[in-house]
Coordinates of C-alpha atoms in Angstrom, one line a residue:
Chain A
X1 CA 11.1 -21.3 60.6
X2 CA 10.2 -22.2 57.2
X3 CA 6.4 -21.3 55.9
X4 CA 4.6 -24.2 55.1
X5 CA 3.1 -23.8 51.3
X6 CA -0.8 -24.1 51.3
X7 CA -1.6 -27.6 50.5
X8 CA -3.0 -28.4 47.3
X9 CA -6.5 -28.6 48.6
X10 CA -6.3 -24.8 48.6
X11 CA -6.2 -23.3 45.2
X12 CA -4.9 -19.5 44.8
X13 CA -7.6 -17.1 43.6
X14 CA -5.8 -13.8 43.7
X15 CA -3.3 -12.2 45.9
X16 CA -2.6 -8.5 46.4
X17 CA -0.4 -6.5 48.8
X18 CA -1.9 -4.3 51.1
X19 CA 0.0 -2.3 54.1
X20 CA 2.1 -4.5 55.5
X21 CA 1.0 -7.8 54.2
X22 CA -1.3 -9.6 51.3
X23 CA -4.7 -10.3 51.2
X24 CA -5.2 -14.0 49.3
X25 CA -8.0 -15.3 48.1
X26 CA -8.7 -18.9 47.9
X27 CA -10.9 -21.7 46.9
X28 CA -11.5 -25.2 48.4
X29 CA -14.0 -28.1 48.0
X30 CA -15.6 -28.4 51.8
X31 CA -16.2 -32.0 52.6
X32 CA -18.4 -30.6 55.5
X33 CA -20.7 -29.0 53.1
X34 CA -20.9 -32.0 51.1
X35 CA -18.7 -31.1 48.1
X36 CA -19.4 -27.3 47.5
X37 CA -16.7 -25.4 46.5
X38 CA -16.1 -22.5 49.1
X39 CA -14.3 -19.3 49.1
X40 CA -12.4 -17.4 51.6
X41 CA -9.9 -14.6 51.9
X42 CA -7.0 -14.2 54.5
X43 CA -4.9 -11.1 55.4
X44 CA -1.7 -12.2 56.3
X45 CA 0.9 -9.9 57.9
X46 CA 4.5 -9.9 56.4
X47 CA 5.5 -11.5 59.7
X48 CA 3.4 -14.5 59.2
X49 CA 5.1 -14.7 55.5
X50 CA 8.5 -13.9 56.2
X51 CA 11.2 -11.6 54.8
X52 CA 11.6 -13.5 51.8
X53 CA 8.2 -15.1 51.5
X54 CA 9.6 -18.6 52.4
X55 CA 11.8 -17.8 55.3
X56 CA 11.8 -16.3 58.9
X57 CA 8.0 -16.3 59.4
X58 CA 6.5 -16.3 62.8
X59 CA 3.0 -17.5 63.9
X60 CA 0.3 -14.4 64.2
X61 CA -3.1 -14.5 65.9
X62 CA -6.1 -14.6 63.6
X63 CA -9.4 -13.2 63.8
X64 CA -12.4 -14.6 62.1
X65 CA -15.2 -12.3 60.8
X66 CA -18.2 -13.5 60.2
X67 CA -20.5 -11.5 57.8
X68 CA -24.3 -11.0 57.9
X69 CA -27.2 -12.1 55.6
X70 CA -26.8 -11.4 51.9
X71 CA -23.1 -11.1 52.2
X72 CA -20.1 -13.0 50.7
X73 CA -16.2 -13.2 51.7
X74 CA -15.6 -10.1 50.3
X75 CA -17.9 -7.4 51.8
X76 CA -16.0 -6.7 55.0
X77 CA -12.4 -7.5 53.9
X78 CA -13.2 -5.1 51.0
X79 CA -15.4 -2.3 52.9
X80 CA -14.2 -2.1 56.3
X81 CA -10.8 -0.4 56.4
X82 CA -9.4 -3.3 58.6
X83 CA -6.7 -4.0 57.3
X84 CA -4.6 -0.9 58.2
X85 CA -5.2 -1.8 62.0
X86 CA -4.5 -5.9 61.3
X87 CA -1.5 -4.7 60.0
X88 CA -0.5 -2.4 62.8
X89 CA -1.2 -5.2 64.9
X90 CA 0.2 -8.1 63.3
X91 CA -2.9 -10.3 63.2
X92 CA -4.2 -12.1 60.4
X93 CA -7.9 -12.1 59.2
X94 CA -10.0 -14.6 57.9
X95 CA -13.2 -13.8 55.9
X96 CA -15.4 -16.9 55.0
X97 CA -18.6 -16.8 52.9
X98 CA -21.9 -16.7 54.6
X99 CA -23.6 -20.1 52.6
X100 CA -22.7 -22.8 50.4
X101 CA -23.2 -21.4 46.8
X102 CA -24.1 -23.1 43.7
X103 CA -25.1 -26.2 46.1
X104 CA -28.4 -27.3 43.8
X105 CA -30.8 -27.3 46.4
X106 CA -34.2 -26.2 44.9
X107 CA -35.1 -22.4 45.6
X108 CA -31.6 -21.7 47.0
X109 CA -31.4 -18.4 45.0
X110 CA -34.9 -17.6 45.9
X111 CA -34.8 -15.5 48.8
X112 CA -32.7 -13.1 50.2
X113 CA -33.0 -14.6 54.1
X114 CA -32.8 -18.2 53.1
X115 CA -30.3 -20.2 51.3
X116 CA -27.4 -18.8 49.5
X117 CA -26.0 -15.9 51.5
X118 CA -28.1 -16.8 54.3
X119 CA -26.6 -19.8 56.3
X120 CA -26.8 -18.4 59.6
X121 CA -23.7 -20.3 60.6
X122 CA -26.2 -23.3 61.9
X123 CA -26.0 -27.1 60.7
X124 CA -29.3 -27.9 59.2
X125 CA -30.9 -31.2 60.1
X126 CA -34.0 -31.0 57.6
X127 CA -33.8 -33.1 54.5
X128 CA -33.7 -30.4 52.0
X129 CA -31.1 -28.3 53.7
X130 CA -29.1 -30.7 55.7
X131 CA -26.4 -32.3 53.2
X132 CA -25.2 -28.8 52.3
X133 CA -26.2 -26.3 54.9
X134 CA -23.6 -27.3 58.0
X135 CA -22.2 -23.9 58.4
X136 CA -21.5 -23.9 61.8
X137 CA -19.4 -27.0 61.6
X138 CA -17.6 -25.5 58.8
X139 CA -16.7 -22.2 60.7
X140 CA -16.1 -23.9 64.1
X141 CA -14.2 -27.0 62.6
X142 CA -13.4 -27.3 58.9
X143 CA -12.1 -23.9 57.9
X144 CA -10.1 -23.3 61.3
X145 CA -8.4 -26.7 60.7
X146 CA -7.7 -25.6 57.0
X147 CA -6.2 -22.5 58.2
X148 CA -4.1 -23.7 61.1
X149 CA -2.5 -26.3 58.9
X150 CA -1.8 -24.3 55.9
X151 CA -0.8 -20.7 57.2
X152 CA 1.4 -19.4 60.2
X153 CA -1.8 -18.6 62.3
X154 CA -2.5 -19.5 66.0
X155 CA -5.3 -19.3 68.0
X156 CA -8.4 -18.5 66.5
X157 CA -14.3 -14.8 66.6
X158 CA -19.2 -14.7 66.8
X159 CA -21.7 -14.9 69.6
X160 CA -22.8 -18.4 69.1
X161 CA -19.5 -20.1 68.3
X162 CA -17.7 -18.3 71.2
X163 CA -20.1 -19.4 73.6
X164 CA -20.5 -23.2 72.5
X165 CA -16.9 -23.4 72.4
X166 CA -15.8 -22.1 75.7
X167 CA -12.1 -21.1 75.5
X168 CA -11.9 -21.8 71.9
X169 CA -11.9 -18.0 71.2
X170 CA -10.1 -15.2 73.3
X171 CA -12.7 -12.6 72.3
X172 CA -15.7 -12.1 70.4
X173 CA -17.5 -8.5 69.0
X174 CA -20.4 -8.0 66.7
X175 CA -21.9 -5.4 64.6
X176 CA -25.8 -5.1 64.8
X177 CA -26.3 -9.1 65.5
X178 CA -29.4 -10.8 65.3
X179 CA -29.4 -11.6 69.2
X180 CA -32.4 -13.6 69.7
X181 CA -33.5 -15.4 66.5
X182 CA -35.9 -17.5 68.3
X183 CA -37.8 -14.3 68.7
X184 CA -38.0 -12.5 65.6
X185 CA -39.4 -13.5 62.3
X186 CA -36.3 -13.3 60.0
X187 CA -34.9 -16.0 62.7
X188 CA -38.1 -17.9 63.1
X189 CA -38.0 -18.4 59.2
X190 CA -34.6 -19.5 59.0
X191 CA -34.7 -21.9 61.9
X192 CA -37.8 -23.4 60.9
X193 CA -36.6 -24.3 57.5
X194 CA -33.1 -25.7 58.2
X195 CA -34.0 -27.0 61.6
X196 CA -37.6 -28.2 61.7
X197 CA -39.6 -28.2 64.8
X198 CA -37.4 -28.8 67.4
X199 CA -37.1 -25.6 69.6
X200 CA -34.5 -27.0 72.1
X201 CA -32.3 -27.3 68.8
X202 CA -32.8 -23.7 68.1
X203 CA -31.8 -22.5 71.5
X204 CA -28.6 -23.8 70.4
X205 CA -27.8 -21.4 67.7
X206 CA -29.8 -18.3 69.8
X207 CA -27.2 -16.2 71.2
X208 CA -30.1 -14.7 74.3
X209 CA -30.4 -18.6 75.4
X210 CA -26.9 -19.6 74.9
X211 CA -25.4 -16.6 77.1
X212 CA -27.7 -17.2 80.2
X213 CA -25.9 -20.6 80.5
X214 CA -22.5 -19.7 79.2
X215 CA -19.4 -21.4 81.6
X216 CA -15.9 -20.9 81.1
X217 CA -13.1 -18.8 80.9
X218 CA -14.5 -14.8 81.2
X219 CA -16.0 -13.8 77.9
X220 CA -15.6 -10.4 77.1
X221 CA -18.1 -9.3 74.3
X222 CA -18.0 -5.6 72.2
X223 CA -21.2 -5.0 70.6
X224 CA -22.0 -1.8 68.4
X225 CA -25.3 -1.0 67.2
X226 CA -26.6 1.9 64.8
X227 CA -30.0 3.8 66.3
X228 CA -31.1 3.9 62.6
X229 CA -30.7 0.4 61.6
X230 CA -33.7 -0.7 59.8
X231 CA -33.5 -3.9 61.0
X232 CA -33.4 -2.7 64.7
X233 CA -36.6 -0.8 64.1
X234 CA -38.5 -3.7 62.5
X235 CA -37.5 -5.8 65.6
X236 CA -34.9 -8.3 64.1
X237 CA -31.9 -7.7 66.1
X238 CA -33.2 -7.4 69.9
X239 CA -30.1 -6.1 71.4
X240 CA -32.0 -5.7 74.5
X241 CA -33.0 -9.2 75.0
X242 CA -29.3 -9.6 74.9
X243 CA -28.3 -7.4 77.4
X244 CA -31.3 -8.7 79.8
X245 CA -30.1 -12.2 79.3
X246 CA -26.7 -11.5 79.7
X247 CA -27.1 -9.7 83.4
X248 CA -28.3 -12.9 84.6
X249 CA -24.7 -14.2 83.9
X250 CA -22.3 -11.5 85.1
X251 CA -19.8 -13.6 86.6
X252 CA -19.1 -14.9 83.2
X253 CA -20.0 -12.6 80.6
X254 CA -19.2 -8.7 80.1
X255 CA -20.8 -6.9 77.7
X256 CA -19.3 -3.2 76.1
X257 CA -22.3 -1.9 74.4
X258 CA -22.6 0.9 72.1
X259 CA -25.8 2.4 70.8
X260 CA -24.9 4.9 67.9
X261 CA -27.1 7.6 66.9
X262 CA -28.0 8.3 63.3
X263 CA -25.9 5.1 62.2
X264 CA -27.8 2.4 60.0
X265 CA -27.1 -1.4 59.1
X266 CA -24.7 -0.8 56.4
X267 CA -20.8 -1.2 56.1
X268 CA -20.5 2.5 56.5
X269 CA -21.6 1.9 59.9
X270 CA -19.0 -1.2 60.3
X271 CA -16.1 1.0 58.9
X272 CA -16.8 3.9 61.3
X273 CA -16.1 1.4 64.2
X274 CA -13.6 -1.3 62.9
X275 CA -10.5 0.6 64.3
X276 CA -12.0 0.0 67.9
X277 CA -12.6 -3.9 67.2
X278 CA -9.6 -4.7 65.8
X279 CA -7.7 -2.8 68.9
X280 CA -10.4 -4.4 71.3
X281 CA -9.4 -8.1 69.7
X282 CA -5.6 -6.9 69.8
X283 CA -5.9 -6.8 73.3
X284 CA -6.8 -10.3 74.0
X285 CA -5.3 -12.0 71.4
X286 CA -1.7 -10.5 71.8
X287 CA -1.8 -11.2 75.2
Chain B
X1 CA -26.1 30.3 58.1
X2 CA -28.6 27.8 56.4
X3 CA -28.0 24.8 54.5
X4 CA -29.3 25.2 51.0
X5 CA -31.9 22.3 50.2
X6 CA -30.6 19.9 47.1
X7 CA -32.7 21.2 44.2
X8 CA -35.1 19.4 42.6
X9 CA -33.0 18.2 39.9
X10 CA -31.3 16.4 42.2
X11 CA -32.8 12.9 43.5
X12 CA -31.5 11.6 46.6
X13 CA -30.9 7.7 46.4
X14 CA -29.6 6.9 49.8
X15 CA -28.2 8.4 52.8
X16 CA -25.7 6.7 55.2
X17 CA -23.9 8.1 58.6
X18 CA -20.6 7.3 58.1
X19 CA -17.8 8.9 60.9
X20 CA -18.9 12.4 61.5
X21 CA -20.7 13.0 58.4
X22 CA -22.9 11.3 56.0
X23 CA -22.4 9.9 52.5
X24 CA -25.1 10.7 50.1
X25 CA -25.9 8.9 46.7
X26 CA -27.5 11.4 44.1
X27 CA -28.9 10.7 40.7
X28 CA -29.6 13.7 38.3
X29 CA -30.2 14.3 34.1
X30 CA -26.7 15.4 32.5
X31 CA -27.4 18.3 30.2
X32 CA -23.8 18.1 29.2
X33 CA -23.9 14.3 28.5
X34 CA -27.0 14.6 26.3
X35 CA -29.7 13.9 29.0
X36 CA -28.2 10.5 30.4
X37 CA -29.0 10.0 34.1
X38 CA -25.6 10.3 36.2
X39 CA -25.0 9.3 39.9
X40 CA -22.3 10.3 42.2
X41 CA -21.8 10.0 45.8
X42 CA -20.8 12.7 47.9
X43 CA -19.5 12.9 51.7
X44 CA -20.4 15.9 53.8
X45 CA -18.7 16.0 57.3
X46 CA -21.6 17.4 60.0
X47 CA -20.2 20.6 59.7
X48 CA -21.0 21.0 56.3
X49 CA -24.8 20.1 57.3
X50 CA -25.0 21.7 60.2
X51 CA -26.2 20.1 63.9
X52 CA -29.7 20.0 63.3
X53 CA -29.4 19.0 59.4
X54 CA -30.5 22.2 58.9
X55 CA -28.8 25.3 60.4
X56 CA -25.5 26.1 61.4
X57 CA -23.5 24.7 58.8
X58 CA -20.3 26.0 57.6
X59 CA -18.6 25.7 53.9
X60 CA -16.1 23.0 53.5
X61 CA -13.3 22.3 50.9
X62 CA -14.1 19.8 48.4
X63 CA -12.1 16.9 46.8
X64 CA -12.7 15.2 43.6
X65 CA -11.9 11.8 43.1
X66 CA -11.9 10.7 39.4
X67 CA -12.0 6.7 39.2
X68 CA -10.1 4.5 36.4
X69 CA -11.4 2.3 34.3
X70 CA -14.2 -0.1 34.9
X71 CA -15.3 1.9 38.0
X72 CA -18.6 3.4 39.0
X73 CA -19.1 6.2 41.4
X74 CA -18.9 3.6 44.3
X75 CA -15.4 2.0 43.8
X76 CA -13.3 4.1 45.3
X77 CA -15.7 5.7 48.7
X78 CA -16.7 1.9 49.4
X79 CA -13.1 0.8 49.1
X80 CA -10.7 3.3 50.0
X81 CA -11.1 3.7 53.9
X82 CA -10.9 7.5 52.9
X83 CA -14.0 8.7 55.2
X84 CA -12.1 8.5 58.4
X85 CA -9.8 11.0 57.0
X86 CA -12.0 13.1 55.1
X87 CA -14.2 13.1 58.5
X88 CA -11.0 14.4 60.7
X89 CA -9.8 16.9 58.2
X90 CA -13.6 18.1 57.5
X91 CA -13.2 17.9 54.0
X92 CA -16.2 16.8 51.5
X93 CA -15.8 14.2 48.9
X94 CA -17.4 13.9 45.7
X95 CA -16.9 10.6 43.6
X96 CA -18.5 10.7 40.2
X97 CA -19.2 7.8 37.8
X98 CA -16.4 7.3 34.9
X99 CA -18.8 7.3 31.7
X100 CA -22.5 7.8 30.9
X101 CA -24.2 4.7 31.3
X102 CA -27.2 3.2 29.1
X103 CA -26.3 6.3 26.5
X104 CA -28.1 4.1 23.5
X105 CA -24.4 4.2 22.0
X106 CA -24.1 1.4 19.7
X107 CA -21.4 -1.3 21.3
X108 CA -21.0 1.2 24.2
X109 CA -20.8 -2.2 26.6
X110 CA -19.0 -4.2 24.2
X111 CA -15.2 -3.5 25.9
X112 CA -14.0 -2.9 29.1
X113 CA -11.6 0.0 27.7
X114 CA -14.1 2.1 25.5
X115 CA -17.6 3.3 26.6
X116 CA -19.4 2.6 29.6
X117 CA -16.8 2.6 32.2
X118 CA -14.4 3.7 30.3
X119 CA -15.2 7.6 29.5
X120 CA -11.5 8.8 29.8
X121 CA -12.6 12.3 31.4
X122 CA -12.5 13.7 27.8
X123 CA -14.9 15.6 25.1
X124 CA -15.5 13.0 22.5
X125 CA -15.8 14.5 18.8
X126 CA -16.6 11.8 16.5
X127 CA -19.8 11.5 15.2
X128 CA -20.5 8.0 17.3
X129 CA -19.8 9.3 20.8
X130 CA -19.6 13.2 20.6
X131 CA -23.4 13.5 21.8
X132 CA -23.2 12.0 25.2
X133 CA -19.1 11.3 25.9
X134 CA -18.2 14.6 27.2
X135 CA -16.8 13.8 30.6
X136 CA -14.6 16.2 30.2
X137 CA -17.0 18.9 30.5
X138 CA -19.1 16.9 32.8
X139 CA -16.0 16.9 35.4
X140 CA -14.8 20.4 35.0
X141 CA -18.0 22.4 34.5
X142 CA -21.4 20.7 35.1
X143 CA -20.9 18.6 38.2
X144 CA -19.1 21.2 39.9
X145 CA -21.9 24.0 39.2
X146 CA -24.3 21.5 40.6
X147 CA -22.0 20.4 43.6
X148 CA -21.6 24.1 44.3
X149 CA -25.1 25.0 44.0
X150 CA -26.5 22.7 46.2
X151 CA -23.8 22.0 49.0
X152 CA -22.1 23.9 51.8
X153 CA -18.8 23.3 49.8
X154 CA -16.3 25.7 48.7
X155 CA -13.3 25.6 46.2
X156 CA -12.8 22.4 44.4
X157 CA -8.5 16.8 41.6
X158 CA -6.7 14.7 38.5
X159 CA -3.8 15.3 36.1
X160 CA -5.6 17.0 33.1
X161 CA -8.3 19.1 34.7
X162 CA -5.8 20.8 37.1
X163 CA -3.2 21.4 34.3
X164 CA -5.9 22.8 31.9
X165 CA -7.5 25.0 34.4
X166 CA -4.7 26.8 36.2
X167 CA -5.9 28.0 39.7
X168 CA -9.4 26.3 39.5
X169 CA -7.9 23.1 41.7
X170 CA -5.4 23.5 44.6
X171 CA -3.7 20.2 44.5
X172 CA -3.7 17.2 42.7
X173 CA -2.9 13.8 43.2
X174 CA -2.9 10.4 41.5
X175 CA -2.9 6.6 42.2
X176 CA -1.5 4.6 39.3
X177 CA -2.6 6.9 36.4
X178 CA -2.0 6.7 32.5
X179 CA 0.4 9.1 32.2
X180 CA 1.1 9.4 28.5
X181 CA -1.9 7.7 26.8
X182 CA -1.1 9.1 23.3
X183 CA 1.9 6.7 23.6
X184 CA 0.0 3.4 25.0
X185 CA -2.3 1.1 23.1
X186 CA -4.8 1.7 25.7
X187 CA -5.0 5.3 25.3
X188 CA -4.4 5.3 21.5
X189 CA -7.4 3.1 21.1
X190 CA -9.6 5.3 23.3
X191 CA -8.5 8.5 21.8
X192 CA -8.9 7.4 18.4
X193 CA -12.6 6.5 18.8
X194 CA -13.2 9.7 20.8
X195 CA -11.2 12.0 19.2
X196 CA -10.7 10.6 15.9
X197 CA -7.4 11.3 14.2
X198 CA -6.2 15.0 14.9
X199 CA -3.2 14.2 17.2
X200 CA -3.2 18.2 18.3
X201 CA -6.5 17.4 19.6
X202 CA -5.2 14.4 21.6
X203 CA -2.3 16.6 23.3
X204 CA -5.2 18.3 25.1
X205 CA -6.0 15.0 27.1
X206 CA -2.2 14.0 28.0
X207 CA -0.7 14.9 31.3
X208 CA 3.1 14.2 29.5
X209 CA 2.3 16.9 27.0
X210 CA 0.3 19.5 29.3
X211 CA 2.8 19.3 32.3
X212 CA 5.4 20.5 29.9
X213 CA 3.4 23.6 29.0
X214 CA 1.6 24.6 32.2
X215 CA 2.0 28.1 33.4
X216 CA 0.0 29.1 36.5
X217 CA 0.0 28.9 40.3
X218 CA 2.4 26.6 41.7
X219 CA 1.4 22.9 40.9
X220 CA 2.3 19.9 43.9
X221 CA 1.4 16.7 42.3
X222 CA 1.5 13.5 44.7
X223 CA 1.5 10.4 42.5
X224 CA 1.7 6.7 43.8
X225 CA 2.4 3.9 41.9
X226 CA 2.6 0.0 42.6
X227 CA 5.8 -2.0 41.2
X228 CA 3.9 -4.9 40.6
X229 CA 1.0 -3.1 38.4
X230 CA -0.2 -5.3 35.7
X231 CA -0.9 -2.0 33.9
X232 CA 2.6 -0.6 34.6
X233 CA 4.1 -3.6 33.2
X234 CA 2.4 -3.8 30.0
X235 CA 3.8 -0.2 29.3
X236 CA 0.1 1.7 29.6
X237 CA 1.1 4.0 32.8
X238 CA 4.7 5.4 31.2
X239 CA 5.1 7.4 34.8
X240 CA 8.7 7.7 33.7
X241 CA 7.6 9.7 30.6
X242 CA 5.5 11.9 33.0
X243 CA 8.4 12.5 35.4
X244 CA 11.0 13.4 32.4
X245 CA 8.3 15.8 31.1
X246 CA 7.7 17.4 34.4
X247 CA 11.9 17.8 34.6
X248 CA 11.3 20.4 32.2
X249 CA 8.7 22.4 34.1
X250 CA 10.2 22.7 37.5
X251 CA 9.6 26.2 37.8
X252 CA 5.7 25.4 37.8
X253 CA 5.3 21.8 38.8
X254 CA 6.6 19.6 41.6
X255 CA 5.9 15.7 41.5
X256 CA 6.1 14.1 45.1
X257 CA 6.6 10.5 43.2
X258 CA 6.7 7.5 45.2
X259 CA 7.3 3.7 43.6
X260 CA 5.8 0.7 46.0
X261 CA 7.8 -2.5 45.9
X262 CA 5.2 -5.5 45.5
X263 CA 1.9 -3.3 45.3
X264 CA -0.4 -3.7 42.2
X265 CA -3.3 -1.7 40.4
X266 CA -6.0 -2.8 42.9
X267 CA -7.6 -1.1 45.5
X268 CA -5.7 -2.7 48.1
X269 CA -2.9 -0.6 46.9
X270 CA -5.2 2.4 46.8
X271 CA -6.5 2.0 50.5
X272 CA -2.9 1.8 51.8
X273 CA -1.8 5.1 50.9
X274 CA -5.1 6.9 51.0
X275 CA -4.5 8.6 54.3
X276 CA -1.4 10.2 52.7
X277 CA -3.6 11.6 50.1
X278 CA -6.2 12.9 52.1
X279 CA -3.3 14.6 54.2
X280 CA -1.5 15.9 51.2
X281 CA -4.5 17.7 50.1
X282 CA -5.5 18.9 53.3
X283 CA -2.6 20.7 53.7
X284 CA -3.7 22.6 50.6
X285 CA -7.4 22.8 51.0
X286 CA -7.4 24.2 54.3
X287 CA -4.8 26.9 53.8

């Protein structure tokens, strides 16, 4: 089977061998995000590339990692140590950016928790943000289509995306997520700015609201949280709200929840438990 | 046995749990580097800290990782995935910076291969650089003394340091090192600036010169190199010179040399082979 060559709308920025595969960085102009140039990294195991780089490639499962506030497409893939395990399992990884950049929205760079680096994976509807801040549609539609059309990957990970798209994702896991944005200051600030005052729209991006109503193929969620996480302590994450909400939907959602003493919110925490997450996804993606 | 509390001349910048230990970042004012503030990271396994963080700690072996040009104290420890293996082996890791910063030397920030980020681990003797650029003495003397006095580590890596200090280091390994700086443009530029025109002084910082003359406890060197390394291709690394020079000193030096097809000079390469390096050092450090 011949490998498709990435289309002209994908521009290769860099390519580096790592374990039994290559990490590629691409950029492309996003239609959904109003013409902003977006970057992503993709790790492809050698099996998805083929021995000669051209021929004999096979389709491999693909994992999407959605980074948190302030991150770029690079944080996870460079700091998590994930590639060893992805390489062993023969799974591809896509790490998108967390927001548009240089979109030209007034004040987009002023605040760490709004605008650049803080897209919250939602489709903004307010006049100021609506043109470029459509990260939900970018992650749910445009990017997977681009990936599926250009690389030897098949199949398609985050709490909101998985629950709003039953059957689309086989597994979902999270490190220290904001579980209930409607109920914390951090989420309220962003939702008010991007979505306006319609609280029913807020609920469509809130994992606690969605988990109660999810119907579809059984969803297994792995959730790791550090006990010394500064954002947990300030009440921004609220994993207890998520666990309580999920209790009401036990027939469809099963959560494997771990609280780790003395770990914080950093990539030191993420790298410690990354192997568990890759193995967890491999179990679902490879069956 | 009580853990010593770090002395007042060490200022704690951050502390993060990672695997079975903590990554600490400290800063201190370096006397050897003429009063410049230097930063380093240290990973300590829980066993070196003690269950309560205060008591029951034991001395653990320590590994020093000397990063290459342009790096800071952060590159290796954040990107290499080493902590998993260090944690398993119960070994501490120290990652120093690669040069003084904000030393006030004219033009120190102008060039990627001279000055800031490019200390080359040598003691400069030229008027311009001599006051602050004493990285050889910093790494060989000041920093280990500081580490040994403040943490529960015992014992003490890089080609030049190991060969000039027989018996001080139990093992040494390198990723894509500049093996023969006297013979490549990159090394010649730095050596002329830091050391002046006395070629006999240059030879004291050249692994090819040192390996021929090393006498001391048997030195086992693990050396990994990528075949697609841009610095290899431009003739800056010259590992073949090092292998040839070591052939003349087989009784004292044994080199385990690996050339890896399609790997380059990046941390993608380093993380791929990091486990081998940690296991290699563990073998010597723990015996």
